[in-house]
CSV table of N, CA and C in Angstrom, one decimal:
chain,number,residue,atom,x,y,z
N,13,MET,N,103.4,192.0,-107.8
N,13,MET,CA,104.3,191.1,-108.4
N,13,MET,C,104.0,189.7,-108.1
N,14,LEU,N,103.7,189.4,-106.9
N,14,LEU,CA,103.3,188.0,-106.4
N,14,LEU,C,102.0,187.6,-107.1
N,15,TRP,N,101.1,188.6,-107.3
N,15,TRP,CA,99.8,188.2,-107.9
N,15,TRP,C,100.0,187.8,-109.4
N,16,LEU,N,101.0,188.3,-110.0
N,16,LEU,CA,101.3,187.9,-111.4
N,16,LEU,C,101.8,186.5,-111.5
N,17,LEU,N,102.6,186.1,-110.5
N,17,LEU,CA,103.0,184.7,-110.4
N,17,LEU,C,101.9,183.8,-110.2
N,18,VAL,N,101.0,184.2,-109.2
N,18,VAL,CA,99.8,183.3,-108.9
N,18,VAL,C,98.9,183.2,-110.1
N,19,VAL,N,98.6,184.3,-110.8
N,19,VAL,CA,97.8,184.3,-112.0
N,19,VAL,C,98.4,183.4,-113.1
N,20,GLY,N,99.7,183.6,-113.3
N,20,GLY,CA,100.4,182.7,-114.3
N,20,GLY,C,100.3,181.3,-114.0
N,21,TRP,N,100.5,180.9,-112.7
N,21,TRP,CA,100.4,179.6,-112.3
N,21,TRP,C,99.0,179.0,-112.5
N,22,LEU,N,98.0,179.8,-112.1
N,22,LEU,CA,96.6,179.3,-112.3
N,22,LEU,C,96.3,179.1,-113.8
N,23,VAL,N,96.7,180.0,-114.6
N,23,VAL,CA,96.5,179.8,-116.0
N,23,VAL,C,97.2,178.6,-116.6
N,24,ALA,N,98.4,178.4,-116.2
N,24,ALA,CA,99.2,177.2,-116.6
N,24,ALA,C,98.6,175.9,-116.1
N,25,CYS,N,98.1,175.9,-114.9
N,25,CYS,CA,97.5,174.7,-114.3
N,25,CYS,C,96.1,174.4,-115.0
N,26,GLY,N,95.5,175.4,-115.5
N,26,GLY,CA,94.2,175.2,-116.1
N,26,GLY,C,94.2,174.7,-117.5
N,27,ARG,N,95.3,174.6,-118.1
N,27,ARG,CA,95.4,174.2,-119.5
N,27,ARG,C,95.3,172.7,-119.6
N,28,LYS,N,94.6,172.3,-120.6
N,28,LYS,CA,94.4,170.8,-120.9
N,28,LYS,C,95.3,170.4,-122.0
N,29,GLU,N,95.8,169.2,-121.9
N,29,GLU,CA,96.6,168.6,-123.0
N,29,GLU,C,95.8,168.6,-124.3
N,30,PRO,N,96.4,168.9,-125.4
N,30,PRO,CA,95.6,168.8,-126.6
N,30,PRO,C,95.3,167.4,-127.0
N,31,ALA,N,94.2,167.2,-127.6
N,31,ALA,CA,93.8,165.8,-128.1
N,31,ALA,C,94.8,165.4,-129.1
N,32,ALA,N,94.8,164.1,-129.4
N,32,ALA,CA,95.7,163.6,-130.4
N,32,ALA,C,95.5,164.3,-131.8
N,33,THR,N,96.6,164.8,-132.3
N,33,THR,CA,96.5,165.5,-133.5
N,33,THR,C,96.5,164.6,-134.7
N,34,SER,N,96.1,165.2,-135.9
N,34,SER,CA,96.1,164.4,-137.1
N,34,SER,C,97.5,163.9,-137.4
N,35,ASN,N,98.5,164.7,-137.0
N,35,ASN,CA,99.9,164.3,-137.2
N,35,ASN,C,100.2,163.0,-136.5
N,36,THR,N,99.7,162.8,-135.2
N,36,THR,CA,99.9,161.6,-134.5
N,36,THR,C,99.2,160.4,-135.2
N,37,VAL,N,98.0,160.7,-135.6
N,37,VAL,CA,97.2,159.7,-136.3
N,37,VAL,C,97.9,159.3,-137.6
N,38,ASP,N,98.5,160.2,-138.4
N,38,ASP,CA,99.2,160.0,-139.6
N,38,ASP,C,100.4,159.1,-139.3
N,39,ARG,N,101.2,159.4,-138.3
N,39,ARG,CA,102.4,158.6,-137.9
N,39,ARG,C,102.0,157.2,-137.6
N,40,ARG,N,100.9,157.0,-136.9
N,40,ARG,CA,100.5,155.7,-136.5
N,40,ARG,C,100.0,154.9,-137.8
N,41,LYS,N,99.3,155.6,-138.6
N,41,LYS,CA,98.9,155.0,-139.9
N,41,LYS,C,100.1,154.5,-140.7
N,42,GLU,N,101.1,155.4,-140.8
N,42,GLU,CA,102.3,155.1,-141.5
N,42,GLU,C,103.0,153.9,-140.9
N,43,TYR,N,103.0,153.9,-139.5
N,43,TYR,CA,103.7,152.8,-138.8
N,43,TYR,C,103.1,151.5,-139.1
N,44,ILE,N,101.8,151.4,-139.1
N,44,ILE,CA,101.0,150.2,-139.3
N,44,ILE,C,101.1,149.8,-140.8
N,45,ARG,N,100.8,150.7,-141.7
N,45,ARG,CA,100.8,150.4,-143.2
N,45,ARG,C,99.9,149.2,-143.4
N,46,LYS,N,98.7,149.3,-143.1
N,46,LYS,CA,97.7,148.2,-143.2
N,46,LYS,C,97.7,147.6,-144.6
N,47,ILE,N,97.7,146.3,-144.7
N,47,ILE,CA,97.6,145.7,-146.0
N,47,ILE,C,96.1,145.2,-146.2
N,48,PRO,N,95.5,145.7,-147.3
N,48,PRO,CA,94.1,145.3,-147.5
N,48,PRO,C,94.0,143.8,-147.8
N,49,GLY,N,92.8,143.3,-147.4
N,49,GLY,CA,92.6,141.9,-147.7
N,49,GLY,C,91.5,141.3,-146.8
N,50,GLU,N,90.9,140.3,-147.2
N,50,GLU,CA,89.9,139.6,-146.4
N,50,GLU,C,90.6,138.7,-145.4
N,51,ASN,N,89.9,138.6,-144.2
N,51,ASN,CA,90.4,137.7,-143.2
N,51,ASN,C,89.7,136.3,-143.3
N,52,GLU,N,90.5,135.3,-143.2
N,52,GLU,CA,90.0,133.9,-143.2
N,52,GLU,C,89.8,133.5,-141.8
N,53,PRO,N,88.8,132.6,-141.5
N,53,PRO,CA,88.6,132.2,-140.1
N,53,PRO,C,89.8,131.3,-139.7
N,54,VAL,N,90.0,131.3,-138.4
N,54,VAL,CA,91.0,130.5,-137.8
N,54,VAL,C,90.3,129.7,-136.6
N,55,PRO,N,90.5,128.4,-136.6
N,55,PRO,CA,89.9,127.6,-135.6
N,55,PRO,C,90.4,128.0,-134.2
N,56,GLU,N,89.5,128.1,-133.2
N,56,GLU,CA,89.9,128.5,-131.9
N,56,GLU,C,91.0,127.6,-131.3
N,57,GLU,N,91.0,126.3,-131.6
N,57,GLU,CA,92.0,125.4,-131.0
N,57,GLU,C,93.4,125.8,-131.6
N,58,VAL,N,93.5,126.3,-132.8
N,58,VAL,CA,94.7,126.7,-133.4
N,58,VAL,C,95.2,128.0,-132.7
N,59,VAL,N,94.3,128.9,-132.4
N,59,VAL,CA,94.6,130.2,-131.7
N,59,VAL,C,95.1,129.8,-130.3
N,60,SER,N,94.4,128.9,-129.7
N,60,SER,CA,94.8,128.6,-128.3
N,60,SER,C,96.2,127.9,-128.3
N,61,ARG,N,96.5,127.1,-129.2
N,61,ARG,CA,97.8,126.4,-129.3
N,61,ARG,C,98.9,127.4,-129.6
N,62,GLY,N,98.6,128.4,-130.5
N,62,GLY,CA,99.6,129.5,-130.8
N,62,GLY,C,99.9,130.3,-129.5
N,63,GLU,N,98.8,130.6,-128.7
N,63,GLU,CA,99.1,131.4,-127.5
N,63,GLU,C,100.0,130.6,-126.6
N,64,VAL,N,99.8,129.3,-126.4
N,64,VAL,CA,100.7,128.5,-125.6
N,64,VAL,C,102.1,128.5,-126.1
N,65,LEU,N,102.3,128.3,-127.4
N,65,LEU,CA,103.6,128.3,-128.0
N,65,LEU,C,104.3,129.6,-127.8
N,66,ILE,N,103.6,130.7,-127.9
N,66,ILE,CA,104.3,132.0,-127.7
N,66,ILE,C,104.6,132.2,-126.2
N,67,ALA,N,103.7,131.7,-125.3
N,67,ALA,CA,104.0,131.8,-123.9
N,67,ALA,C,105.3,131.1,-123.5
N,68,TYR,N,105.6,130.0,-124.1
N,68,TYR,CA,106.7,129.2,-123.8
N,68,TYR,C,108.0,129.5,-124.7
N,69,SER,N,107.8,130.6,-125.5
N,69,SER,CA,109.0,131.0,-126.3
N,69,SER,C,109.6,132.2,-125.7
N,70,ASP,N,110.5,132.8,-126.4
N,70,ASP,CA,111.1,134.1,-126.0
N,70,ASP,C,110.5,135.3,-126.6
N,71,CYS,N,109.3,135.2,-127.2
N,71,CYS,CA,108.6,136.3,-128.0
N,71,CYS,C,108.4,137.5,-127.1
N,72,TYR,N,108.1,137.3,-125.8
N,72,TYR,CA,107.8,138.4,-124.9
N,72,TYR,C,109.0,139.1,-124.5
N,73,ASP,N,110.2,138.7,-124.8
N,73,ASP,CA,111.4,139.4,-124.6
N,73,ASP,C,111.4,140.7,-125.4
N,74,CYS,N,110.8,140.7,-126.6
N,74,CYS,CA,110.8,141.8,-127.5
N,74,CYS,C,109.5,142.4,-127.9
N,75,HIS,N,108.4,141.6,-127.6
N,75,HIS,CA,107.1,142.0,-128.0
N,75,HIS,C,106.1,142.0,-126.8
N,76,ARG,N,105.1,142.8,-126.9
N,76,ARG,CA,104.0,142.9,-126.0
N,76,ARG,C,102.7,142.8,-126.8
N,77,GLU,N,101.6,142.4,-126.2
N,77,GLU,CA,100.4,142.3,-127.0
N,77,GLU,C,99.8,143.7,-127.4
N,78,GLU,N,99.8,144.6,-126.6
N,78,GLU,CA,99.2,145.9,-126.9
N,78,GLU,C,100.1,147.1,-127.1
N,79,LYS,N,101.3,147.0,-126.6
N,79,LYS,CA,102.2,148.2,-126.7
N,79,LYS,C,103.5,147.8,-127.4
N,80,LYS,N,104.0,148.8,-128.1
N,80,LYS,CA,105.3,148.6,-128.8
N,80,LYS,C,106.4,148.4,-127.7
N,81,SER,N,107.3,147.5,-127.9
N,81,SER,CA,108.4,147.3,-127.0
N,81,SER,C,109.7,147.4,-127.8
N,82,LYS,N,110.6,146.5,-127.7
N,82,LYS,CA,111.7,146.5,-128.7
N,82,LYS,C,111.2,146.3,-130.1
N,83,GLY,N,110.3,145.4,-130.2
N,83,GLY,CA,109.6,145.1,-131.5
N,83,GLY,C,108.2,145.6,-131.5
N,84,PRO,N,107.5,145.5,-132.6
N,84,PRO,CA,106.1,146.0,-132.7
N,84,PRO,C,105.2,145.2,-131.7
N,85,ALA,N,104.1,145.8,-131.3
N,85,ALA,CA,103.1,145.1,-130.5
N,85,ALA,C,102.4,144.1,-131.4
N,86,PHE,N,102.1,142.9,-130.8
N,86,PHE,CA,101.4,141.9,-131.6
N,86,PHE,C,100.1,142.5,-132.2
N,87,SER,N,99.4,143.4,-131.5
N,87,SER,CA,98.2,144.0,-132.0
N,87,SER,C,98.4,144.8,-133.2
N,88,ASP,N,99.6,145.5,-133.3
N,88,ASP,CA,100.0,146.2,-134.5
N,88,ASP,C,100.2,145.3,-135.7
N,89,ILE,N,100.9,144.2,-135.4
N,89,ILE,CA,101.1,143.2,-136.5
N,89,ILE,C,99.8,142.7,-137.0
N,90,ALA,N,98.8,142.4,-136.0
N,90,ALA,CA,97.5,141.9,-136.4
N,90,ALA,C,96.8,142.9,-137.2
N,91,GLU,N,97.0,144.2,-136.9
N,91,GLU,CA,96.3,145.3,-137.6
N,91,GLU,C,96.8,145.4,-139.1
N,92,ARG,N,98.1,145.2,-139.2
N,92,ARG,CA,98.7,145.3,-140.6
N,92,ARG,C,98.3,144.2,-141.5
N,93,TYR,N,98.4,143.0,-141.1
N,93,TYR,CA,98.3,141.8,-142.0
N,93,TYR,C,96.9,141.2,-141.9
N,94,PRO,N,96.3,140.9,-143.1
N,94,PRO,CA,95.1,140.1,-143.1
N,94,PRO,C,95.4,138.6,-142.8
N,95,ILE,N,94.4,137.9,-142.3
N,95,ILE,CA,94.6,136.5,-142.0
N,95,ILE,C,94.4,135.7,-143.3
N,96,GLN,N,95.5,135.4,-143.9
N,96,GLN,CA,95.5,134.7,-145.2
N,96,GLN,C,96.8,133.8,-145.2
N,97,PRO,N,96.7,132.7,-145.9
N,97,PRO,CA,97.9,131.7,-145.9
N,97,PRO,C,99.2,132.4,-146.3
N,98,ALA,N,99.1,133.3,-147.3
N,98,ALA,CA,100.4,133.9,-147.8
N,98,ALA,C,101.0,134.7,-146.7
N,99,TYR,N,100.3,135.5,-145.9
N,99,TYR,CA,100.9,136.3,-144.9
N,99,TYR,C,101.2,135.4,-143.6
N,100,ARG,N,100.5,134.4,-143.4
N,100,ARG,CA,100.8,133.4,-142.3
N,100,ARG,C,102.2,132.8,-142.6
N,101,ASP,N,102.4,132.4,-143.9
N,101,ASP,CA,103.7,131.8,-144.2
N,101,ASP,C,104.8,132.8,-144.2
N,102,LEU,N,104.6,134.0,-144.7
N,102,LEU,CA,105.6,135.1,-144.7
N,102,LEU,C,106.1,135.4,-143.3
N,103,LEU,N,105.1,135.6,-142.4
N,103,LEU,CA,105.5,135.9,-141.0
N,103,LEU,C,106.1,134.7,-140.3
N,104,ALA,N,105.6,133.5,-140.6
N,104,ALA,CA,106.3,132.3,-140.0
N,104,ALA,C,107.7,132.2,-140.4
N,105,ARG,N,108.0,132.5,-141.7
N,105,ARG,CA,109.4,132.5,-142.2
N,105,ARG,C,110.2,133.6,-141.5
N,106,LYS,N,109.6,134.7,-141.2
N,106,LYS,CA,110.3,135.8,-140.4
N,106,LYS,C,110.6,135.3,-139.0
N,107,ILE,N,109.7,134.6,-138.4
N,107,ILE,CA,110.0,134.1,-137.0
N,107,ILE,C,111.2,133.2,-137.1
N,108,ILE,N,111.3,132.3,-138.1
N,108,ILE,CA,112.3,131.3,-138.2
N,108,ILE,C,113.6,131.9,-138.6
N,109,SER,N,113.6,132.8,-139.6
N,109,SER,CA,114.8,133.4,-140.2
N,109,SER,C,115.3,134.7,-139.6
N,110,GLY,N,114.4,135.4,-138.9
N,110,GLY,CA,114.7,136.7,-138.4
N,110,GLY,C,114.5,137.7,-139.5
N,111,GLY,N,114.7,139.0,-139.2
N,111,GLY,CA,114.6,140.0,-140.2
N,111,GLY,C,114.7,141.4,-139.6
N,112,PHE,N,114.5,142.4,-140.5
N,112,PHE,CA,114.6,143.8,-140.1
N,112,PHE,C,113.9,144.6,-141.2
N,113,GLY,N,113.6,145.8,-140.8
N,113,GLY,CA,113.1,146.8,-141.7
N,113,GLY,C,111.6,146.9,-141.9
N,114,SER,N,110.8,145.9,-141.5
N,114,SER,CA,109.4,146.0,-141.7
N,114,SER,C,108.7,146.9,-140.7
N,115,TRP,N,109.4,147.1,-139.6
N,115,TRP,CA,108.8,148.0,-138.5
N,115,TRP,C,109.8,149.0,-138.1
N,116,GLY,N,110.7,149.5,-138.9
N,116,GLY,CA,111.7,150.4,-138.6
N,116,GLY,C,113.0,149.8,-138.3
N,117,ASN,N,113.7,150.2,-137.3
N,117,ASN,CA,115.0,149.7,-137.0
N,117,ASN,C,115.2,148.4,-136.2
N,118,PRO,N,114.1,148.0,-135.5
N,118,PRO,CA,114.4,146.8,-134.7
N,118,PRO,C,114.8,145.6,-135.6
N,119,VAL,N,115.6,144.7,-135.0
N,119,VAL,CA,116.1,143.5,-135.7
N,119,VAL,C,115.4,142.3,-135.0
N,120,MET,N,114.8,141.5,-135.7
N,120,MET,CA,114.2,140.3,-135.1
N,120,MET,C,115.2,139.2,-135.2
N,121,SER,N,115.5,138.6,-134.1
N,121,SER,CA,116.5,137.5,-134.0
N,121,SER,C,115.9,136.2,-134.7
N,122,PRO,N,116.7,135.4,-135.3
N,122,PRO,CA,116.2,134.2,-135.9
N,122,PRO,C,115.8,133.2,-134.8
N,123,HIS,N,114.9,132.3,-135.2
N,123,HIS,CA,114.5,131.2,-134.3
N,123,HIS,C,114.5,129.9,-135.1
N,124,PRO,N,115.7,129.4,-135.4
N,124,PRO,CA,115.8,128.3,-136.3
N,124,PRO,C,115.3,127.0,-135.7
N,125,ASP,N,115.1,126.9,-134.4
N,125,ASP,CA,114.7,125.7,-133.8
N,125,ASP,C,113.1,125.6,-133.8
N,126,VAL,N,112.4,126.7,-134.2
N,126,VAL,CA,111.0,126.6,-134.3
N,126,VAL,C,110.6,126.0,-135.6
N,127,SER,N,109.7,125.0,-135.6
N,127,SER,CA,109.3,124.4,-136.8
N,127,SER,C,108.4,125.3,-137.6
N,128,MET,N,108.2,125.1,-138.9
N,128,MET,CA,107.3,125.9,-139.7
N,128,MET,C,105.9,125.8,-139.2
N,129,GLU,N,105.5,124.6,-138.9
N,129,GLU,CA,104.1,124.4,-138.3
N,129,GLU,C,103.9,125.2,-137.1
N,130,ASP,N,104.8,125.1,-136.1
N,130,ASP,CA,104.7,125.9,-134.9
N,130,ASP,C,104.7,127.4,-135.2
N,131,ALA,N,105.6,127.9,-136.0
N,131,ALA,CA,105.6,129.3,-136.4
N,131,ALA,C,104.3,129.7,-137.0
N,132,GLN,N,103.7,128.9,-137.9
N,132,GLN,CA,102.4,129.3,-138.5
N,132,GLN,C,101.3,129.4,-137.4
N,133,THR,N,101.4,128.5,-136.5
N,133,THR,CA,100.4,128.5,-135.4
N,133,THR,C,100.5,129.7,-134.6
N,134,MET,N,101.8,130.1,-134.3
N,134,MET,CA,102.0,131.3,-133.5
N,134,MET,C,101.5,132.5,-134.3
N,135,VAL,N,101.7,132.6,-135.6
N,135,VAL,CA,101.3,133.7,-136.4
N,135,VAL,C,99.7,133.8,-136.3
N,136,TYR,N,99.1,132.6,-136.4
N,136,TYR,CA,97.6,132.6,-136.3
N,136,TYR,C,97.2,133.2,-135.0
N,137,TYR,N,97.8,132.9,-133.9
N,137,TYR,CA,97.5,133.5,-132.7
N,137,TYR,C,97.6,135.1,-132.7
N,138,ILE,N,98.8,135.5,-133.2
N,138,ILE,CA,99.1,136.9,-133.3
N,138,ILE,C,98.0,137.6,-134.2
N,139,LEU,N,97.7,137.1,-135.3
N,139,LEU,CA,96.8,137.8,-136.2
N,139,LEU,C,95.4,137.7,-135.7
N,140,SER,N,95.1,136.7,-134.8
N,140,SER,CA,93.7,136.6,-134.2
N,140,SER,C,93.5,137.8,-133.2
N,141,LEU,N,94.5,138.4,-132.8
N,141,LEU,CA,94.3,139.5,-131.8
N,141,LEU,C,93.5,140.7,-132.4
N,142,LYS,N,93.4,140.8,-133.7
N,142,LYS,CA,92.5,141.8,-134.3
N,142,LYS,C,91.1,141.6,-133.8
N,143,TYR,N,90.7,140.5,-133.4
N,143,TYR,CA,89.3,140.2,-132.9
N,143,TYR,C,89.2,140.2,-131.4
N,144,ARG,N,90.3,140.4,-130.7
N,144,ARG,CA,90.2,140.5,-129.2
N,144,ARG,C,89.9,141.9,-128.8
N,145,PRO,N,89.1,142.0,-127.7
N,145,PRO,CA,88.8,143.4,-127.2
N,145,PRO,C,90.1,144.0,-126.7
N,146,VAL,N,90.2,145.3,-126.9
N,146,VAL,CA,91.4,146.0,-126.3
N,146,VAL,C,91.1,146.3,-124.9
N,147,HIS,N,92.1,146.0,-124.0
N,147,HIS,CA,92.0,146.2,-122.6
N,147,HIS,C,92.2,147.6,-122.2
Protein backbone atom coordinates (compact mmCIF):
# COMPACT_ATOMS: atom_id res chain seq x y z
CA MET A 1 0.00 0.00 0.00
CA LEU A 2 2.80 2.42 0.88
CA TRP A 3 4.53 1.64 -2.40
CA LEU A 4 1.39 2.79 -4.29
CA LEU A 5 1.57 6.15 -2.54
CA VAL A 6 5.29 6.48 -3.33
CA VAL A 7 4.77 5.57 -7.01
CA GLY A 8 1.82 7.97 -7.28
CA TRP A 9 3.86 10.75 -5.73
CA LEU A 10 6.81 10.11 -8.07
CA VAL A 11 4.54 10.16 -11.12
CA ALA A 12 2.86 13.38 -9.99
CA CYS A 13 6.20 15.08 -9.28
CA GLY A 14 7.57 14.08 -12.66
CA ARG A 15 4.83 15.84 -14.61
CA LYS A 16 5.71 19.01 -16.41
CA GLU A 17 3.39 21.95 -16.81
CA PRO A 18 1.93 22.08 -20.30
CA ALA A 19 3.26 24.79 -22.58
CA ALA A 20 1.04 27.74 -23.38
CA THR A 21 -1.92 26.47 -25.30
CA SER A 22 -3.39 28.06 -28.36
CA ASN A 23 -6.32 29.05 -26.13
CA THR A 24 -3.96 31.22 -24.06
CA VAL A 25 -2.50 32.72 -27.23
CA ASP A 26 -6.02 33.39 -28.59
CA ARG A 27 -7.06 35.15 -25.36
CA ARG A 28 -3.95 37.34 -25.46
CA LYS A 29 -4.54 38.15 -29.12
CA GLU A 30 -8.16 39.10 -28.34
CA TYR A 31 -7.01 41.20 -25.36
CA ILE A 32 -4.52 43.14 -27.48
CA ARG A 33 -6.70 43.46 -30.65
CA LYS A 34 -3.79 44.89 -32.63
CA ILE A 35 -4.69 47.71 -35.01
CA PRO A 36 -2.83 47.43 -38.32
CA GLY A 37 -0.85 50.41 -39.54
CA GLU A 38 2.59 51.78 -40.20
CA ASN A 39 4.61 53.27 -37.36
CA GLU A 40 5.97 56.77 -37.76
CA PRO A 41 9.33 57.68 -36.20
CA VAL A 42 9.38 59.52 -32.89
CA PRO A 43 12.37 61.67 -31.94
CA GLU A 44 14.29 60.28 -28.97
CA GLU A 45 14.02 63.59 -27.08
CA VAL A 46 10.21 63.35 -27.25
CA VAL A 47 10.34 59.77 -25.94
CA SER A 48 12.67 60.83 -23.11
CA ARG A 49 10.43 63.75 -22.14
CA GLY A 50 7.39 61.44 -22.16
CA GLU A 51 9.17 59.02 -19.85
CA VAL A 52 9.87 61.85 -17.40
CA LEU A 53 6.28 63.12 -17.53
CA ILE A 54 4.97 59.64 -16.78
CA ALA A 55 7.45 59.18 -13.94
CA TYR A 56 6.16 62.37 -12.28
CA SER A 57 2.48 61.51 -12.85
CA ASP A 58 0.21 58.97 -11.18
CA CYS A 59 0.30 56.60 -14.20
CA TYR A 60 2.18 53.90 -12.29
CA ASP A 61 -0.65 53.72 -9.74
CA CYS A 62 -2.61 51.69 -12.34
CA HIS A 63 -0.13 50.72 -15.08
CA ARG A 64 3.18 48.87 -15.36
CA GLU A 65 5.46 48.73 -18.37
CA GLU A 66 5.44 44.96 -18.91
CA LYS A 67 2.62 43.48 -16.82
CA LYS A 68 -1.08 44.13 -16.54
CA SER A 69 -2.03 45.80 -13.27
CA LYS A 70 -5.30 47.65 -12.62
CA GLY A 71 -5.00 48.86 -16.20
CA PRO A 72 -3.26 47.40 -19.23
CA ALA A 73 0.53 47.20 -19.42
CA PHE A 74 2.10 50.02 -21.39
CA SER A 75 3.71 47.37 -23.60
CA ASP A 76 0.23 45.98 -24.43
CA ILE A 77 -0.96 49.46 -25.37
CA ALA A 78 2.12 49.88 -27.56
CA GLU A 79 1.41 46.53 -29.21
CA ARG A 80 -2.20 47.49 -29.98
CA TYR A 81 -1.75 50.96 -31.48
CA PRO A 82 0.47 52.05 -34.38
CA ILE A 83 2.50 55.21 -33.88
CA GLN A 84 0.40 57.64 -35.89
CA PRO A 85 -0.95 61.12 -35.07
CA ALA A 86 -4.58 59.91 -35.01
CA TYR A 87 -3.87 57.29 -32.31
CA ARG A 88 -1.55 59.66 -30.43
CA ASP A 89 -4.41 62.17 -30.23
CA LEU A 90 -7.02 59.51 -29.34
CA LEU A 91 -4.92 58.18 -26.47
CA ALA A 92 -3.97 61.68 -25.30
CA ARG A 93 -7.67 62.55 -25.05
CA LYS A 94 -8.23 59.34 -23.05
CA ILE A 95 -5.52 60.39 -20.61
CA ILE A 96 -7.18 63.78 -20.15
CA SER A 97 -10.84 62.68 -20.19
CA GLY A 98 -10.58 59.16 -18.77
CA GLY A 99 -12.49 56.25 -20.18
CA PHE A 100 -13.45 52.61 -19.97
CA GLY A 101 -14.15 49.58 -22.10
CA SER A 102 -11.10 49.52 -24.35
CA TRP A 103 -9.32 46.98 -22.14
CA GLY A 104 -12.22 45.28 -20.40
CA ASN A 105 -13.60 46.50 -17.09
CA PRO A 106 -10.93 48.88 -15.75
CA VAL A 107 -11.92 52.54 -15.62
CA MET A 108 -9.26 55.13 -16.33
CA SER A 109 -9.57 58.20 -14.17
CA PRO A 110 -9.55 61.55 -15.95
CA HIS A 111 -6.49 63.78 -15.73
CA PRO A 112 -7.88 67.21 -16.65
CA ASP A 113 -4.78 69.03 -15.40
CA VAL A 114 -2.57 67.35 -18.03
CA SER A 115 -2.17 69.51 -21.14
CA MET A 116 -2.83 68.02 -24.58
CA GLU A 117 0.84 68.51 -25.50
CA ASP A 118 2.05 66.67 -22.38
CA ALA A 119 -0.49 63.88 -22.90
CA GLN A 120 0.65 63.44 -26.51
CA THR A 121 4.27 63.28 -25.36
CA MET A 122 3.37 60.64 -22.76
CA VAL A 123 1.59 58.63 -25.45
CA TYR A 124 4.65 58.77 -27.67
CA TYR A 125 6.71 57.32 -24.84
CA ILE A 126 4.17 54.52 -24.26
CA LEU A 127 3.94 53.65 -27.95
CA SER A 128 7.74 53.71 -28.30
CA LEU A 129 7.91 50.73 -25.92
CA LYS A 130 7.19 48.46 -28.90
CA TYR A 131 10.83 49.07 -29.85
CA ARG A 132 12.30 48.45 -26.39
CA PRO A 133 13.74 45.04 -25.58
CA VAL A 134 11.60 42.94 -23.22
CA HIS A 135 13.34 42.37 -19.87
